[in-house]
PDB file of C-alpha atoms in Angstrom:
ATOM      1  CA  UNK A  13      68.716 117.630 114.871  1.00 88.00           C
ATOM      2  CA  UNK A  14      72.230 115.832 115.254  1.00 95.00           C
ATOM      3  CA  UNK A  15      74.010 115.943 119.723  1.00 96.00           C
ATOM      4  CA  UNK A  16      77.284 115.996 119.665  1.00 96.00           C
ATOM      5  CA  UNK A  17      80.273 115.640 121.989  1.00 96.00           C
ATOM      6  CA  UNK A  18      84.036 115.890 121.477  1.00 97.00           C
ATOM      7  CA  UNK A  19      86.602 113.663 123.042  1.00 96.00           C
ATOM      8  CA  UNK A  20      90.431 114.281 122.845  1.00 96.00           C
ATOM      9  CA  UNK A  21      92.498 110.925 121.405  1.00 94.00           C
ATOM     10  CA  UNK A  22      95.995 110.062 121.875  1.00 91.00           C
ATOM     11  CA  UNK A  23      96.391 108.136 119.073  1.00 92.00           C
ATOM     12  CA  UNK A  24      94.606 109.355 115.689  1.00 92.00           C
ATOM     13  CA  UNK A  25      96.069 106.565 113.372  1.00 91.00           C
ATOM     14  CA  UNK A  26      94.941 103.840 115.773  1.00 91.00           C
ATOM     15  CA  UNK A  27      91.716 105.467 116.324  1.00 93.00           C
ATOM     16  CA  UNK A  28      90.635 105.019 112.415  1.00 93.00           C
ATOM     17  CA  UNK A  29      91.353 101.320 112.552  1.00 90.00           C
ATOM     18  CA  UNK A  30      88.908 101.328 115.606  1.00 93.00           C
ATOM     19  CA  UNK A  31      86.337 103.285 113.855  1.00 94.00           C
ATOM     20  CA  UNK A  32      86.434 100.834 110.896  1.00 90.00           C
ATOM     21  CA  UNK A  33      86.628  97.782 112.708  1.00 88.00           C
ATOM     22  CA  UNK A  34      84.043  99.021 114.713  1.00 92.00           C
ATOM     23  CA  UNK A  35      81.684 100.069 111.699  1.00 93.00           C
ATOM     24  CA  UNK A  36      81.408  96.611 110.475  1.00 88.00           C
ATOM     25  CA  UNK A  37      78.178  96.233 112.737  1.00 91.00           C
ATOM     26  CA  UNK A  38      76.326  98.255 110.012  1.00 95.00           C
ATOM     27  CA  UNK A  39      74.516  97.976 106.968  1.00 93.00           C
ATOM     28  CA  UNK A  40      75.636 101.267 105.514  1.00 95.00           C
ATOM     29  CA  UNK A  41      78.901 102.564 106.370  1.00 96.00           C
ATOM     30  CA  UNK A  42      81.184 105.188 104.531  1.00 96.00           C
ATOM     31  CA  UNK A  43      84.759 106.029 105.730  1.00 96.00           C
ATOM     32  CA  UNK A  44      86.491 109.120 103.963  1.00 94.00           C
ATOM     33  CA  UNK A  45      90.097 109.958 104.864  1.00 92.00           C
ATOM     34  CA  UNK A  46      92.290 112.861 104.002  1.00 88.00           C
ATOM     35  CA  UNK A  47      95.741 110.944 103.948  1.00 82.00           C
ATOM     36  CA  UNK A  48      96.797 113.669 105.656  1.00 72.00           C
ATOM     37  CA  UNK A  49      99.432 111.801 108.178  1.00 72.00           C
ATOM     38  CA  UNK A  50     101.186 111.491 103.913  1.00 73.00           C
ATOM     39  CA  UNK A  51     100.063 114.607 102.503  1.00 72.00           C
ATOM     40  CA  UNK A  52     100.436 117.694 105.210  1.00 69.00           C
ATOM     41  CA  UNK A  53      99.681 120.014 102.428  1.00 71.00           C
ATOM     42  CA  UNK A  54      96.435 120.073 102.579  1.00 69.00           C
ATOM     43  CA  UNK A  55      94.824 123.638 101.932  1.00 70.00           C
ATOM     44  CA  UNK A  56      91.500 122.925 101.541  1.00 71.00           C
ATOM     45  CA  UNK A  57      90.367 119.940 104.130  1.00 78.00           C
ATOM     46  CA  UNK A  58      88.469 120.225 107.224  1.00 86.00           C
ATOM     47  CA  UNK A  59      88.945 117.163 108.424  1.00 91.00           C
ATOM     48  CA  UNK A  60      91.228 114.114 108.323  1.00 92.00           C
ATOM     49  CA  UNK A  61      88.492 111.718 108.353  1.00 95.00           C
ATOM     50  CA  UNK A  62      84.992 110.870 108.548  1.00 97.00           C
ATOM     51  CA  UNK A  63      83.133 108.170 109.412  1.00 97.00           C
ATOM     52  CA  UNK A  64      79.453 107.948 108.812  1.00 98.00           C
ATOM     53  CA  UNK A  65      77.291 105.061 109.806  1.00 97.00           C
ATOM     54  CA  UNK A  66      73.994 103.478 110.215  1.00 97.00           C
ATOM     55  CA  UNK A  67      71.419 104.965 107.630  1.00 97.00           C
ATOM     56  CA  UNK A  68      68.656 107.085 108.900  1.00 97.00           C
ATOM     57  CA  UNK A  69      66.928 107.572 105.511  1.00 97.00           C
ATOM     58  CA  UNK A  70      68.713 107.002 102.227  1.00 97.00           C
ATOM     59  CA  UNK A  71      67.700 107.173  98.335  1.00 97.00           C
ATOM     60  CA  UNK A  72      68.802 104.254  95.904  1.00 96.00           C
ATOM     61  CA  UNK A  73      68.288 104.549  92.373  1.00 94.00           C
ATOM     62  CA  UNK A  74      68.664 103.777  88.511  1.00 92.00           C
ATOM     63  CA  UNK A  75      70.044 106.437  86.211  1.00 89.00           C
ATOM     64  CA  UNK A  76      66.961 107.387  85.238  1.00 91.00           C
ATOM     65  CA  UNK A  77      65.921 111.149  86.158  1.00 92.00           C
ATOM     66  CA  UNK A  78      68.724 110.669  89.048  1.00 94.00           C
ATOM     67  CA  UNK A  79      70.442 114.102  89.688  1.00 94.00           C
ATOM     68  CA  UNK A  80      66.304 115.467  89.713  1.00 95.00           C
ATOM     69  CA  UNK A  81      65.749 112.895  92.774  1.00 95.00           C
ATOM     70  CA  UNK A  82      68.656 113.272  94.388  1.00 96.00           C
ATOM     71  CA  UNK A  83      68.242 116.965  94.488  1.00 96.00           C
ATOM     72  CA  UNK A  84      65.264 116.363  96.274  1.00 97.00           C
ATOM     73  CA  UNK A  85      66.329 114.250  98.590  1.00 97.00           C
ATOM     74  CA  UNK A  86      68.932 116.635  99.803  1.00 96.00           C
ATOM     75  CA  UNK A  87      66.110 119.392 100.067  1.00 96.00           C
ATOM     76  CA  UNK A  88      64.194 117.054 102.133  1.00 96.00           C
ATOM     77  CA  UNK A  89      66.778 115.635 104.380  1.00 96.00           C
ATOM     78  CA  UNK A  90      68.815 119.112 105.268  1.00 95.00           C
ATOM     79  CA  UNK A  91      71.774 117.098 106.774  1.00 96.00           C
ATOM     80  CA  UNK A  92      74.586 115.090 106.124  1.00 97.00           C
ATOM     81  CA  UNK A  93      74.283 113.159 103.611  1.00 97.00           C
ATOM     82  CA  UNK A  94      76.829 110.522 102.192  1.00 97.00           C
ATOM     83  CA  UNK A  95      76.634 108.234  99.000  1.00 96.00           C
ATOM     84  CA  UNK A  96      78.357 107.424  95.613  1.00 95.00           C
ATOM     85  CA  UNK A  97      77.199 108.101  91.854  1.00 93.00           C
ATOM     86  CA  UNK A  98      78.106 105.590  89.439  1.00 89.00           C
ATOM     87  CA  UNK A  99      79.487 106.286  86.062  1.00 86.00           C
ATOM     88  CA  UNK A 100      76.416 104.763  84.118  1.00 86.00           C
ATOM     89  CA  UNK A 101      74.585 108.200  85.011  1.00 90.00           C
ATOM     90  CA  UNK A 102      75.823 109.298  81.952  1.00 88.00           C
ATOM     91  CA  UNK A 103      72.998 107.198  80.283  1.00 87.00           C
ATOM     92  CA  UNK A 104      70.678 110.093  81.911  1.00 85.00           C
ATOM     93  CA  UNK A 105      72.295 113.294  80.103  1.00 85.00           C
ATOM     94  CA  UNK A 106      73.120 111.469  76.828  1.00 82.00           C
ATOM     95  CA  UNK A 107      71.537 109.122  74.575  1.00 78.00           C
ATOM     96  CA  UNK A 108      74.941 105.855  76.255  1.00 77.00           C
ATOM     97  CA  UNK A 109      74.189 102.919  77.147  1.00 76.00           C
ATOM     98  CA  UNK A 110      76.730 100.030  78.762  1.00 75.00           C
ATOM     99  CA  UNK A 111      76.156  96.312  79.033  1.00 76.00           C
ATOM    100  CA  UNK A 112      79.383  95.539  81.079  1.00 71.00           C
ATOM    101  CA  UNK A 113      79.227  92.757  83.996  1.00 73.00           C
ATOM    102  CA  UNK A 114      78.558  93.722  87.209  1.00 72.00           C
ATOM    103  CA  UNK A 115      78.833  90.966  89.848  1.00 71.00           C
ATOM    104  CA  UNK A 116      77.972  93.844  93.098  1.00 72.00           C
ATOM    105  CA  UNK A 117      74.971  94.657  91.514  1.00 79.00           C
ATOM    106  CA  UNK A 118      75.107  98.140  93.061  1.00 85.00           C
ATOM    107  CA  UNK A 119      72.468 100.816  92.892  1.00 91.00           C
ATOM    108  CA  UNK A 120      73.392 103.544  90.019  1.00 92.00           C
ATOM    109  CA  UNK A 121      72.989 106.224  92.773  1.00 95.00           C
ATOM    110  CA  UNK A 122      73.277 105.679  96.533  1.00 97.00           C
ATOM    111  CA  UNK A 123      72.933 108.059  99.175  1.00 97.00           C
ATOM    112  CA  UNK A 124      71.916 108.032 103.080  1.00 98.00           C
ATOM    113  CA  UNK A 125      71.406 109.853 105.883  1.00 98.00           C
ATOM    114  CA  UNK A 126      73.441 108.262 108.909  1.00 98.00           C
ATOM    115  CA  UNK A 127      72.347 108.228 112.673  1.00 98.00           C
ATOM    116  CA  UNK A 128      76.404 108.218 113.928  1.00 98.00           C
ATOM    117  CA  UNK A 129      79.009 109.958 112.462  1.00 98.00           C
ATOM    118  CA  UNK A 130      82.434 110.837 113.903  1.00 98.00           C
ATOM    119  CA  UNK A 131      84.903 113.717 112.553  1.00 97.00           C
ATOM    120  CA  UNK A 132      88.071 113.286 113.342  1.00 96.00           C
ATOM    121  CA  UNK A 133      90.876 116.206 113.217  1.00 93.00           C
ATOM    122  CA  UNK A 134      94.147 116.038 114.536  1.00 91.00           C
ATOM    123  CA  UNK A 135      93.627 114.461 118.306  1.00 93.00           C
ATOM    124  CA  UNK A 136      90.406 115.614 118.967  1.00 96.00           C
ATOM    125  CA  UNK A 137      87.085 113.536 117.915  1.00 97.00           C
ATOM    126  CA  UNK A 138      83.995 115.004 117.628  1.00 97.00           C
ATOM    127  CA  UNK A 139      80.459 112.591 117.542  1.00 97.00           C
ATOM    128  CA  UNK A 140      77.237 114.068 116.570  1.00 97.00           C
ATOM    129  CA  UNK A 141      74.200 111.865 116.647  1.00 98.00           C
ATOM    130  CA  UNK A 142      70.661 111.886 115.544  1.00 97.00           C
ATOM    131  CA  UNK A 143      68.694 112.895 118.909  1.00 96.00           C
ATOM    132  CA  UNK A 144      66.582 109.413 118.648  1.00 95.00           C
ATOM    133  CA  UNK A 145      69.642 107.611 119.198  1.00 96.00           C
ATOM    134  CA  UNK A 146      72.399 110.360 121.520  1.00 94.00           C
ATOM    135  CA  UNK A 147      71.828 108.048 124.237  1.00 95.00           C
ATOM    136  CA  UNK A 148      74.207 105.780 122.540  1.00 96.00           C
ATOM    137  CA  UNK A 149      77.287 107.677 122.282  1.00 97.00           C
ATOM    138  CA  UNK A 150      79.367 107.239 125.347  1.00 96.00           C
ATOM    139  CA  UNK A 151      78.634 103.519 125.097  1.00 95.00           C
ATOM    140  CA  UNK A 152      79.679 103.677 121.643  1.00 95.00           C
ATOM    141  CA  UNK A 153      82.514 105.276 121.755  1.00 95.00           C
ATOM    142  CA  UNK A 154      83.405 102.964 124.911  1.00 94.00           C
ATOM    143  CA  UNK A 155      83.308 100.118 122.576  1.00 92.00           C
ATOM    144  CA  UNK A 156      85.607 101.652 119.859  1.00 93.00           C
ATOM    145  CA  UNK A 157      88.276 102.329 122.286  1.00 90.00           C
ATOM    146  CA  UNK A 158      88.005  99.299 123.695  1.00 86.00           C
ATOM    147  CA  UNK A 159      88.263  97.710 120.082  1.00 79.00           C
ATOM    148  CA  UNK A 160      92.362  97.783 119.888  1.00 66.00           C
ATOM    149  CA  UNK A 161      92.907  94.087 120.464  1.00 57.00           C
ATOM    150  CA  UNK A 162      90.388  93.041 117.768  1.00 57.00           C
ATOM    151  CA  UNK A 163      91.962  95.005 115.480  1.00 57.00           C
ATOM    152  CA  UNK A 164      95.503  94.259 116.345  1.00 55.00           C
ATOM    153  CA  UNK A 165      94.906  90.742 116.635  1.00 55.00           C
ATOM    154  CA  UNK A 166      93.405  91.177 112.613  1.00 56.00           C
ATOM    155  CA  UNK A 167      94.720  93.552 110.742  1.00 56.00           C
ATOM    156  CA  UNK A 168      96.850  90.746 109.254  1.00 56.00           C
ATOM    157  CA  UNK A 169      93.712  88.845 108.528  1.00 62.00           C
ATOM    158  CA  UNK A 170      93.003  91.023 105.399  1.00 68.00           C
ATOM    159  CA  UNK A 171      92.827  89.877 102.002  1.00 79.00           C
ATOM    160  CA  UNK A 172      92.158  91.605  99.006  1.00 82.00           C
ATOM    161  CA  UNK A 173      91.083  89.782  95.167  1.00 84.00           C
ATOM    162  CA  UNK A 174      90.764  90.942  91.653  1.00 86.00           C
ATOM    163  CA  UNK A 175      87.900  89.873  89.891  1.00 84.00           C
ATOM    164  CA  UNK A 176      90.380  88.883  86.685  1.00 88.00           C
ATOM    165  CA  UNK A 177      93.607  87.566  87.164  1.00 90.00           C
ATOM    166  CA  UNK A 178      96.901  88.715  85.873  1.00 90.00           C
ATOM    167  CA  UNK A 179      96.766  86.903  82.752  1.00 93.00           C
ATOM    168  CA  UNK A 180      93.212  87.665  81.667  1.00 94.00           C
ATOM    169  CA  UNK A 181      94.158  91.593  82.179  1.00 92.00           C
ATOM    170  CA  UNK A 182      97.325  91.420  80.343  1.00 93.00           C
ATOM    171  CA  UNK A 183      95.369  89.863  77.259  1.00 94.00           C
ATOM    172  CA  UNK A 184      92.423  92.505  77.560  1.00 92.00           C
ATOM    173  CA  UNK A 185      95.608  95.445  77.993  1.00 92.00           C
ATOM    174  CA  UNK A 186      97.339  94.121  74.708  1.00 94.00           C
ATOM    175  CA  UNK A 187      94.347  93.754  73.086  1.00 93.00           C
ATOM    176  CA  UNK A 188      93.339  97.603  73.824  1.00 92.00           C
ATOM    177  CA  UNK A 189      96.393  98.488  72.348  1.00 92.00           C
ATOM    178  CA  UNK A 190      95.887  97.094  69.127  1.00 93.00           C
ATOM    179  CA  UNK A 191      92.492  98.991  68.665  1.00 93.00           C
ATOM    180  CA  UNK A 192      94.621 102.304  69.738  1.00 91.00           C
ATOM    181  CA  UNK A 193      97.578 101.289  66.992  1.00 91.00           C
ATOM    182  CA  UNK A 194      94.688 100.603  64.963  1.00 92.00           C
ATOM    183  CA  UNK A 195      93.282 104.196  65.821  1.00 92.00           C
ATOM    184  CA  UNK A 196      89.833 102.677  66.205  1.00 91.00           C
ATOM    185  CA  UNK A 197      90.268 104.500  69.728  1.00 88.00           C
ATOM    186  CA  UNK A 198      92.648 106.589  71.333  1.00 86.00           C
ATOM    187  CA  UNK A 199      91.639 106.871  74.740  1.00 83.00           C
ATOM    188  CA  UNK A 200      89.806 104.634  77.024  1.00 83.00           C
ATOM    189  CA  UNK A 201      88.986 103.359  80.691  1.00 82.00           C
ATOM    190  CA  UNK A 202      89.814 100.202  81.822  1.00 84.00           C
ATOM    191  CA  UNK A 203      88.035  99.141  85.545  1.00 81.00           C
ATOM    192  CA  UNK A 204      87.848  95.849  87.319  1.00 81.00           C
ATOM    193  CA  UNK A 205      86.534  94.890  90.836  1.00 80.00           C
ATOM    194  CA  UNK A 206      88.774  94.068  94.049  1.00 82.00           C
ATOM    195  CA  UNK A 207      86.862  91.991  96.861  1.00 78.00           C
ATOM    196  CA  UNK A 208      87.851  92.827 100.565  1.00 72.00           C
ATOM    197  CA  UNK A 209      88.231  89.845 103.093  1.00 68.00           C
ATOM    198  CA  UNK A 210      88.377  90.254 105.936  1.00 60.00           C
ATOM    199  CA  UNK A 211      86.931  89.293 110.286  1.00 56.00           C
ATOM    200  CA  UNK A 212      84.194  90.994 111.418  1.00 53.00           C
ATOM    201  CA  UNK A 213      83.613  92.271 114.455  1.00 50.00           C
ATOM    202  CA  UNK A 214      80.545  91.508 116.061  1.00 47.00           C
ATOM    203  CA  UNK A 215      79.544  94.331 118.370  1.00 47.00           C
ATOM    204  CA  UNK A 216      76.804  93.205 121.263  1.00 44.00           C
ATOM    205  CA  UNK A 217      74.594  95.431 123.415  1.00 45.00           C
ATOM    206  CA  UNK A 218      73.159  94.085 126.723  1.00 38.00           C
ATOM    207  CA  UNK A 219      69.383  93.576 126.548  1.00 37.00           C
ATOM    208  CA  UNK A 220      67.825  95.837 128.703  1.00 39.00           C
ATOM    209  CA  UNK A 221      64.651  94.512 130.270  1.00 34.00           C
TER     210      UNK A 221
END
């Protein structure tokens, strides 16, 4: 069973750098925005973001019989649940396999169930929390608010890298094209990794005796 309470914003743009900056406290964080200050025609969204943090319970797998357990974790849970699926999970429903490199080492399927989450539409915020930890939310959202001059102070701090440089991913480009010219392929998915830098916040609670 989730509490929640709804607070009225002035400033919704600000308030998502907030959230995020804020977030960074956590292990398990997912932020999911609508774009929707860009894109006002949006038919089918019920919010304009969400953030969902600190997992309750959560279900990390291989491909192997993945969709089955993830089915039952969403039967068992009943709740909000947040995650990603990665695109090996093909090797489950047909006979694929990849060998590509993988420098996250990430789960094939992640999902979790998270104690604070915040759903933001228009000016007005709502918070629901898992009742073993609603105590926290006026605190909580104290600290977001009060967050502004952290994040204004480094939002210029961020700095994003590609795993392969601009060479290397011109060669591996012109060398896909030669296979389609070829006709040894004629369609295909190219991926690479970006890293994020950037501060972290450090949020600290008083130790109550």
């Amino acid at each position: 069973m989730r509490t929640s309470k709804c607070y009225t914003v002035g400033n919704p743009e600000q308030l998502k750098k907030q959230l995020l900056f804020w977030s960074q406290q956590f292990r398990e964080i997912i932020f999911l925005d609508s774009n929707s200050k860009h894109n006002t025609n949006q038919k089918y969204s019920s919010y304009d973001s969400i953030l969902a943090a600190d997992a309750f319970t959560s279900i990390k797998t291989d491909y192997h019989n993945a969709f089955e357990d993830l089915k039952q974790y969403q039967q068992t849970t009943r709740d909000w649940i947040f995650g990603y699926m990665t695109y090996d999970l093909k090797n489950d429903v047909e006979a694929l396999q990849s060998n590509n490199f993988d420098g996250l080492n990430f789960p094939d399927l992640f999902f979790f169930q998270p104690k604070k989450l915040f759903l933001l539409k228009g000016n007005q915020l709502e918070i629901q929390y898992l009742n073993m930890c609603d105590d926290e939310i006026e605190e909580d959202f104290s600290a977001i608010i009060q967050s502004q001059k952290w994040v204004t102070e480094n939002e210029s701090s961020i700095e994003i890298q590609q795993r392969i440089s601009k060479e290397n991913y011109i060669k591996k480009v012109s060398k896909m094209q030669e296979y389609i010219h070829r006709g040894d392929m004629y369609e295909a998915n190219f991926c690479m990794e970006f890293l994020l830098k950037m501060p972290i916040y450090i949020h600290l609670k008083s130790l109550k005796s």
